Structures are given as structure tokens and as C-alpha cells.
Tab-separated table of C-alpha atoms and ligand atoms in Angstrom:
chain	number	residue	atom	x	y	z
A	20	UNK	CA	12.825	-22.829	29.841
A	21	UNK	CA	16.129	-21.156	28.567
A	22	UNK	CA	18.883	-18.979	30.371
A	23	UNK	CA	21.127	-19.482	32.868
A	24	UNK	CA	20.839	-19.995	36.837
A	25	UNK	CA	22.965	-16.690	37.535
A	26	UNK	CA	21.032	-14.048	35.150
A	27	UNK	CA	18.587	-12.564	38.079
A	28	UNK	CA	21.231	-12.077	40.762
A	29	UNK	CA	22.189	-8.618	39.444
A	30	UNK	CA	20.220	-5.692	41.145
A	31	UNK	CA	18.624	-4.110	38.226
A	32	UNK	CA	18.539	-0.264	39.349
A	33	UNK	CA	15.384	1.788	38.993
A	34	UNK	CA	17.292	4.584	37.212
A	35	UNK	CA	17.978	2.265	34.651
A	36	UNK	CA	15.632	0.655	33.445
A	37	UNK	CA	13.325	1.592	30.856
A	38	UNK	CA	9.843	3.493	30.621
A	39	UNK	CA	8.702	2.109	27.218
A	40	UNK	CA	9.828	-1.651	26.074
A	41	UNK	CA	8.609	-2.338	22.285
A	42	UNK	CA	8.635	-5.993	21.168
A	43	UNK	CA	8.937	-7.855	17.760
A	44	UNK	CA	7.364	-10.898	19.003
A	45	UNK	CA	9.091	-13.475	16.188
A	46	UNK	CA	9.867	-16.894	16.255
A	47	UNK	CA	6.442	-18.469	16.535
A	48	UNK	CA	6.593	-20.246	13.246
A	49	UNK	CA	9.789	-21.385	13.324
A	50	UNK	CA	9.484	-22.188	17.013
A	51	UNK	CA	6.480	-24.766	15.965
A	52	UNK	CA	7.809	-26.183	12.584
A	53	UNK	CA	10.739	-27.076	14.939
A	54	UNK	CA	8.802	-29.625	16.710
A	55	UNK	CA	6.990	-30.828	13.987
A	56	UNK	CA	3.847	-28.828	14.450
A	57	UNK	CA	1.923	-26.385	12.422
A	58	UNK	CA	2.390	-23.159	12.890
A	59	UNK	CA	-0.506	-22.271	14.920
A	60	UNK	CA	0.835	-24.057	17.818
A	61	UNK	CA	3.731	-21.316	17.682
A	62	UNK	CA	1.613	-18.768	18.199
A	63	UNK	CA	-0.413	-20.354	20.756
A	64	UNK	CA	2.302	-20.827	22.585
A	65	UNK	CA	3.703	-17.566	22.084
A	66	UNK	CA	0.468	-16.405	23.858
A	67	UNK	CA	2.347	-17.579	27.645
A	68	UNK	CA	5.458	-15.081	26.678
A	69	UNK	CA	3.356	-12.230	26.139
A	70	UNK	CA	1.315	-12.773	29.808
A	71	UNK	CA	4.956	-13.657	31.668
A	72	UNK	CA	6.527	-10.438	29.621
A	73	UNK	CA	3.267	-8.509	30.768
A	74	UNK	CA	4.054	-9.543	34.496
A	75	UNK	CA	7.835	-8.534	34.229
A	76	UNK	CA	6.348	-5.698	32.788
A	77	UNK	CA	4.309	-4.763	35.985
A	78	UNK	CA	7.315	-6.149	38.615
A	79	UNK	CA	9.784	-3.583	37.361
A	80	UNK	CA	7.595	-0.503	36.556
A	81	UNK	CA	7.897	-0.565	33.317
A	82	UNK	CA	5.341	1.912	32.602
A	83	UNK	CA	4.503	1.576	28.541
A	84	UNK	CA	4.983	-1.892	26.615
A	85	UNK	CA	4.356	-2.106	23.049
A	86	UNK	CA	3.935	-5.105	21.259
A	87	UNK	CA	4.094	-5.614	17.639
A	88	UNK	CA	1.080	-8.522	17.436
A	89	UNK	CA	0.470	-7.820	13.184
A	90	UNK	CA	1.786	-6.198	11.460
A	91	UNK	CA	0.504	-3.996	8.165
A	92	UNK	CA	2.446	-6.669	5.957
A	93	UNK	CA	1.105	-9.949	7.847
A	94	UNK	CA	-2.021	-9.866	5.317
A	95	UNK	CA	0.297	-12.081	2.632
A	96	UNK	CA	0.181	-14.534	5.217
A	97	UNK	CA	-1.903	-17.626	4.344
A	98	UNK	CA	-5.592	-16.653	4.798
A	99	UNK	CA	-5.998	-19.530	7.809
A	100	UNK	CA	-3.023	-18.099	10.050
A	101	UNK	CA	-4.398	-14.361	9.580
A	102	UNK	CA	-8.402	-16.266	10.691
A	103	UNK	CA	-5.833	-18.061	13.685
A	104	UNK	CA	-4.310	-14.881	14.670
A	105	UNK	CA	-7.387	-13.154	14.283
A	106	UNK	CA	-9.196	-15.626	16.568
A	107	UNK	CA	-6.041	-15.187	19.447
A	108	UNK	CA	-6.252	-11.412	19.813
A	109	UNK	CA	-10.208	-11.668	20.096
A	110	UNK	CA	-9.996	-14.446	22.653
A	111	UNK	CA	-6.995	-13.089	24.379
A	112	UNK	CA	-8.854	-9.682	24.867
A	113	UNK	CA	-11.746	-11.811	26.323
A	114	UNK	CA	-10.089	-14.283	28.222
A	115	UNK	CA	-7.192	-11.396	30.267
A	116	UNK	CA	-10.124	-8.932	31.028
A	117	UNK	CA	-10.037	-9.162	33.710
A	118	UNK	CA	-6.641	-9.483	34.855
A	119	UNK	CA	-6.440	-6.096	33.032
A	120	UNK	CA	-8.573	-4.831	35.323
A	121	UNK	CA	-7.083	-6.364	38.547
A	122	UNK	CA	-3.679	-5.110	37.436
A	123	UNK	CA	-4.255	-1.907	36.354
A	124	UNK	CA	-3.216	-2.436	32.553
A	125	UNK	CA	-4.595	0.170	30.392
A	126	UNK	CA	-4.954	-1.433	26.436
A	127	UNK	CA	-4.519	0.596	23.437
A	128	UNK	CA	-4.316	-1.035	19.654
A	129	UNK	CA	-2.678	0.877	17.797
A	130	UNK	CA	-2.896	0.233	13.654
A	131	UNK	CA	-5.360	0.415	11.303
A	132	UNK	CA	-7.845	-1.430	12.840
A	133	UNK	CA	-10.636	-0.290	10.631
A	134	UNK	CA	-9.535	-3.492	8.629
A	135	UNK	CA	-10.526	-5.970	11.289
A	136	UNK	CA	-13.845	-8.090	11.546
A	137	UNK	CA	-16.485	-6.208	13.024
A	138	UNK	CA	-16.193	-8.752	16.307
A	139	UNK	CA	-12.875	-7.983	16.851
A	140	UNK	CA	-12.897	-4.130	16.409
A	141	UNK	CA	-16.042	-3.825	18.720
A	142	UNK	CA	-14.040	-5.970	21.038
A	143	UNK	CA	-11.350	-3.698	20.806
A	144	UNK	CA	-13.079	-0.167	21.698
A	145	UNK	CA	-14.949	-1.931	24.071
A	146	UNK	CA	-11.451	-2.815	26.303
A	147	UNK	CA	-9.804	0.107	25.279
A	148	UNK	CA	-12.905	1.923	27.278
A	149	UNK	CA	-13.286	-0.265	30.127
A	150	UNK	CA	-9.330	0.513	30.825
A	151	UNK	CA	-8.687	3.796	30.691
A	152	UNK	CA	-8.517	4.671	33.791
A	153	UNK	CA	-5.469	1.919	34.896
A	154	UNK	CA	-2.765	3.726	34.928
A	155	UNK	CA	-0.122	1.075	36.718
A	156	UNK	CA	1.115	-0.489	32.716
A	157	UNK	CA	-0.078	0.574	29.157
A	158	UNK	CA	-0.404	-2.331	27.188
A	159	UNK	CA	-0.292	-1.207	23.237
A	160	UNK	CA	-0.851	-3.960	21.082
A	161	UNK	CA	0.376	-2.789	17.363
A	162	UNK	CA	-1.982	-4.671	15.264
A	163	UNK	CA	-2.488	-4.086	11.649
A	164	UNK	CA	0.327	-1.780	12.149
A	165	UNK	CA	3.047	-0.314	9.854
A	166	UNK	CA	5.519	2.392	11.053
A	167	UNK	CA	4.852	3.861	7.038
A	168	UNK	CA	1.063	3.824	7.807
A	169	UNK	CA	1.676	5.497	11.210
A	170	UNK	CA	3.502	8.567	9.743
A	171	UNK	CA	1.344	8.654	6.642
A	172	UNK	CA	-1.933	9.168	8.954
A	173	UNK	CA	-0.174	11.463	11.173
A	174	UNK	CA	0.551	13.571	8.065
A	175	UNK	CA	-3.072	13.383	6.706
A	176	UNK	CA	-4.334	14.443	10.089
A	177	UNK	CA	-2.141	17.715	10.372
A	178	UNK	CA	-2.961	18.506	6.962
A	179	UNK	CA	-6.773	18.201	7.430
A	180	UNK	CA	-5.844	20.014	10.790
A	181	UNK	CA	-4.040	22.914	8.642
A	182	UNK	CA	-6.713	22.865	6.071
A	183	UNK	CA	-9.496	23.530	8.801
A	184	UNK	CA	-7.490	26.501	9.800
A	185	UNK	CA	-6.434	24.733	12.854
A	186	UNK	CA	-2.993	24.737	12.252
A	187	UNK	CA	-0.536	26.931	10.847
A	188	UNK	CA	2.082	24.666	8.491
A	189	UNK	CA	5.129	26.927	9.987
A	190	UNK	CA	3.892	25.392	13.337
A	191	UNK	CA	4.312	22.082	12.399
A	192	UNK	CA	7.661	20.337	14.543
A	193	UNK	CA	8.818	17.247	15.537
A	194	UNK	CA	7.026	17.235	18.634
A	195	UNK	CA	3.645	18.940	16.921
A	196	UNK	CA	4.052	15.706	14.649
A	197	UNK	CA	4.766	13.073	17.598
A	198	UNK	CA	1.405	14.221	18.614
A	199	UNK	CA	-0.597	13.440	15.891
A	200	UNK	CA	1.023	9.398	15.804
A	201	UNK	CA	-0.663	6.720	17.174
A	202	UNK	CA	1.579	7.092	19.975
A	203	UNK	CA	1.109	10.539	20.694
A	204	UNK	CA	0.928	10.937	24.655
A	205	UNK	CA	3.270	8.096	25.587
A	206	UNK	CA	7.106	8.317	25.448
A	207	UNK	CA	8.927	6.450	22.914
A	208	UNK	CA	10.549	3.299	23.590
A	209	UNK	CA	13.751	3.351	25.437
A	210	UNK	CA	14.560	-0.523	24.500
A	211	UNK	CA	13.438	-2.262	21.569
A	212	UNK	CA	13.403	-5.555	21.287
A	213	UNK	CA	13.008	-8.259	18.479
A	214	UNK	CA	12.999	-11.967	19.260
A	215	UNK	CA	13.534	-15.155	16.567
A	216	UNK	CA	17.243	-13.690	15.637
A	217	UNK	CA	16.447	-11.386	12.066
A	218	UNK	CA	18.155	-8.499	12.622
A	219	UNK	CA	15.416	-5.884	11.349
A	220	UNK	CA	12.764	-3.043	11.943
A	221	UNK	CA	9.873	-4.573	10.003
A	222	UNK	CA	8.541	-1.436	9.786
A	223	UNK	CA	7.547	-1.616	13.396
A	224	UNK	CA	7.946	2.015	14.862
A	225	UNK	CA	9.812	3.732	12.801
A	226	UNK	CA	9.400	7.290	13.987
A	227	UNK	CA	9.253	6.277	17.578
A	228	UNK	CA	12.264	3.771	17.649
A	229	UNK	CA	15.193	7.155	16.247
A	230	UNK	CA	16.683	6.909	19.661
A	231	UNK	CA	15.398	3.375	21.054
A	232	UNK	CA	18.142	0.960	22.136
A	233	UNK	CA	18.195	-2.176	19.808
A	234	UNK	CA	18.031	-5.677	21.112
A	235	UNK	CA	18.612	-8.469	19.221
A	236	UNK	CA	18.061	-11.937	20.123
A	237	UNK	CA	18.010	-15.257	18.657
A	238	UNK	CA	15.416	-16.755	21.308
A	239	UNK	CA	12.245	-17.572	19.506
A	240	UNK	CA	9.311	-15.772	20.857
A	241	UNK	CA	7.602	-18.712	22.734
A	242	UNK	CA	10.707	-19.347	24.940
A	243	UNK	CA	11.207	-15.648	25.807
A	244	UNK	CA	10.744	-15.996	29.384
A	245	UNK	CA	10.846	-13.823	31.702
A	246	UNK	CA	14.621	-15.046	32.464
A	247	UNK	CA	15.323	-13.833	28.738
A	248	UNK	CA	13.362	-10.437	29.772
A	249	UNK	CA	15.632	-9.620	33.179
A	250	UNK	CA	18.418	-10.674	30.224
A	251	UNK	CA	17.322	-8.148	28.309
A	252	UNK	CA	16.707	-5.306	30.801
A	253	UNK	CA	20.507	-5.997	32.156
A	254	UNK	CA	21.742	-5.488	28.617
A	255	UNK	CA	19.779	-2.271	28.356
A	256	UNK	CA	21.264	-0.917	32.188
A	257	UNK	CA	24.828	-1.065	30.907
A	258	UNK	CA	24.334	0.598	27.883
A	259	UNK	CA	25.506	4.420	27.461
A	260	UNK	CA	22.790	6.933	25.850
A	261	UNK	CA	24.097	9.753	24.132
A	262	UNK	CA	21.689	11.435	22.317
A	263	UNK	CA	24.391	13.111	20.223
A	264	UNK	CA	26.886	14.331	22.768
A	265	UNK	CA	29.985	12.706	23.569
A	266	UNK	CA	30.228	9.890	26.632
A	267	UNK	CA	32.470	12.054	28.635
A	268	UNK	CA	29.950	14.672	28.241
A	269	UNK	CA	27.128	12.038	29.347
A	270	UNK	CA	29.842	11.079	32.733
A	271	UNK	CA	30.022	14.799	33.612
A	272	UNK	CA	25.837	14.608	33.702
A	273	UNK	CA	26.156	17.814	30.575
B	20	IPE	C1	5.724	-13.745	14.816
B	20	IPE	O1	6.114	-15.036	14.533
B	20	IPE	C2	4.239	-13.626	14.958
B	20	IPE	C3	3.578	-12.854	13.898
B	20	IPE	C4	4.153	-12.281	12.885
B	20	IPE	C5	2.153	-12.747	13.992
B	20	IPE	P1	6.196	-15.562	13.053
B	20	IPE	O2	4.880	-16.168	12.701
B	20	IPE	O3	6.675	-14.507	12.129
B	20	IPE	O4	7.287	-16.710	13.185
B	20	IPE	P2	8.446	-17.048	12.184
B	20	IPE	O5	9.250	-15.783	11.984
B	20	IPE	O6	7.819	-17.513	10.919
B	20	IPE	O7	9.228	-18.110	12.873
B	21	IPE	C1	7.199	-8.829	12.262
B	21	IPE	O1	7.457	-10.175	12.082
B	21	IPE	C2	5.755	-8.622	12.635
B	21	IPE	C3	5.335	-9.172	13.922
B	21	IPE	C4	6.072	-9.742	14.830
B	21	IPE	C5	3.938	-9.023	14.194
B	21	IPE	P1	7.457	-10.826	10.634
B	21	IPE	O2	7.846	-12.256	10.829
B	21	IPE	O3	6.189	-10.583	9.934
B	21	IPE	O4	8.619	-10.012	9.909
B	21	IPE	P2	9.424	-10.317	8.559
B	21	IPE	O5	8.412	-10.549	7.492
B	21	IPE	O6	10.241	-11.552	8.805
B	21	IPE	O7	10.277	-9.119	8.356
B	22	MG	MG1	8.551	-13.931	11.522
């Protein structure tokens, strides 16, 4: 466990916290090699932070978290890791069922999942079905995922769209395009967080994240507890959002 005895005590106000928390889960690797283990056991462990995250989640009405899981890059991994990862997400989707269920989590993958193992995509459609209906957290998993890829499809589907006749191009705008994203109904994160201490996007949501607070830590995924989550929340309550106009202009509520 990490963090201090007195992060908790401060009243986190509903006002401000966020709708839509996106994660970099990093660190696992590192976490592992560490303690002199391969890096499987990182993300094994990592497996805890994303259920206690899930719960912190649910406790302060958070109502959309996305986490980036694999991304579109993580196939120059060694081919075992991508089989272990692989073998995670479709036990994971088994095995929290259903506490989905119980908890009214609604999953979504989001990526190109076409890519997957038959098992695993099946597996996927399959929860994404039985979980429609929960509306209390939406739990997006980003898997096979690149921000690139996500705009790219999004601009093949309004030009098959304007093609058809469906669309007229002069009708294409931002929020015509946020539609057609893999995101398209949900709002886009408010705090964005990336564990394991690399300061970058990774090509995680790159449309979504123009206006997303950025949160850096160094914690390594597997000891982002939900300690280092309230941490997180706090630093996201005292920041100022702007949105282009000036703070004073923010203060007067403009
Ligand atoms: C993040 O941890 C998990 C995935 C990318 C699947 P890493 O496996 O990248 O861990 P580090 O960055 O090597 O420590
Ligand atoms: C980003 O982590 C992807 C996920 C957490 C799934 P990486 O560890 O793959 O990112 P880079 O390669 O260090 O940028
Ligand atoms: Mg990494």
C-alpha cells in the first residue's frame, strides 16, 4: 500500500469531481521486474487496481471510466505477453460477470477488436449485451485501441455515410464527428490519468482528451490504490477549467 494517512480526510465535493476518468494503466512491467519477477506477474497484479479503481469508481459517481487495457501499438510486444494479456481480459470478463451485473457496470471495448481471437471477441459482444441496460458506471475497456485508428474509422464512416447520401459534407462538425468515434454518446474525459511516471498520450484518446485534465504520476499501476485514486480526484477538485476564457471570467460564473 502507498500514500499517506491524511489523503481521505478532505471532503471531495460532488460538483467537482469528474464524469469521465480515462486511465493509462502503466507500470506493470516495471512494477514486476522490480521484484525479480517476470512480467506477467505485473499485470496480474495490476488486475486488483483496476477492480479497487472500479469500486472508487462506483463510491463517488463517477459515471464513465475508460481504461486503456492495449493498446493499437502493444502488438510489438513479445508474442507470450500479448497470449498473457490476451488470456487476462478473457478471464477477467468471465470471472467479474457478475459483479457487473450486481453493480450495475455497463462494459463497452472500444478498439479494433476485429483483431482478437474468436474466444475473446465472442466473449466480448456477449458482455457488452448482457450489460446494457446498467446504467450506475460505464466501464470502457480501450483494447486494441489507438486514438489515430479511432479518428481514422470515424472518418471512413462519415464518408461512407456521405457517399450513401446520408450526409451532406457541409454538415459535417465537431460534434457530427464526436458522434461517429468510438466514444460517441459518452462525454469526454474530464481527468486523465497515466500511471508508471512517462509523461505521454500514447495515442490513447486523442480526440477525446483536447480539454481533459492531465495527471501524471509516478505510482506504478499495481500500487494505484484507491488511496492514490482519492489522490488523484483531490488534484483534479482544485484545478481551474477554462475552456478558453480567462479565470476571472470562470470566478464571475461567465
Ligand atoms: C501497462 O504496463 C500494461 C500494458 C501496456 C498492457 P506495461 O506492461 O507497459 O509496464 P511497463 O511500462 O513496461 O512497466
Ligand atoms: C500505453 O502503455 C498502453 C497501455 C497502458 C495499454 P505503453 O507502456 O504501451 O506505452 P509506451 O509504449 O511506453 O508509450
Ligand atoms: Mg509501459
Amino acid at each position: 500500500m502507498s500514500g499517506d494517512a491524511d489523503v481521505g480526510e478532505i471532503p471531495l465535493v460532488a460538483g467537482q469531481l469528474p464524469a469521465h476518468v480515462a486511465i493509462i494503466m502503466d507500470g506493470n512491467g516495471r512494477w514486476a521486474e522490480a521484484r525479480g519477477q517476470a512480467r506477467h506477474a505485473g499485470h496480474k497484479a495490476g488486475v486488483a487496481s483496476v477492480r479497487s479503481t472500479i469500486e472508487e469508481c462506483i463510491r463517488h459517481e463517477v459515471r464513465v471510466l475508460t481504461l486503456f487495457a492495449f493498446s493499437s501499438e502493444n502488438w510489438r510486444r513479445p508474442k507470450s505477453e500479448v497470449a498473457l494479456l490476451m488470456d487476462l481480459f478473457v478471464a477477467a470478463l468471465q470471472r467479474e460477470f457478475k459483479r457487473m451485473q450486481s453493480n450495475h457496470i455497463q462494459l463497452r471495448v472500444i478498439g479494433d477488436i476485429g483483431a482478437f481471437p474468436e474466444k475473446l471477441q465472442k466473449r466480448i459482444r456477449s458482455t457488452e449485451n448482457a450489460t446494457r441496460a446498467n446504467e450506475r458506471l460505464v466501464l470502457q475497456i480501450a483494447a486494441n485501441y489507438g486514438g489515430r485508428w479511432d479518428i481514422v474509422q470515424a472518418a471512413r464512416r462519415l464518408a461512407s455515410a456521405a457517399r450513401n447520401g446520408d450526409l451532406r459534407p457541409e454538415d459535417i462538425d465537431e460534434k457530427v464527428f464526436a458522434r461517429a468515434t468510438s466514444i460517441s454518446d459518452l462525454p469526454d474525459p474530464d481527468l486523465f490519468i497515466r500511471t508508471g511516471g512517462d509523461h505521454r498520450i500514447s495515442n490513447f484518446l486523442l480526440w477525446h482528451s483536447a480539454y481533459s485534465e492531465l495527471y501524471f504520476t509516478p505510482v506504478l499501476w499495481p500500487d494505484f490504490d484507491a488511496v492514490e485514486f482519492r489522490r488523484a480526484l483531490e488534484d483534479y477538485a482544485g484545478r481551474q477549467r477554462r475552456f478558453g476564457r480567462t479565470g476571472a471570467q470562470v470566478e464571475a460564473g461567465d
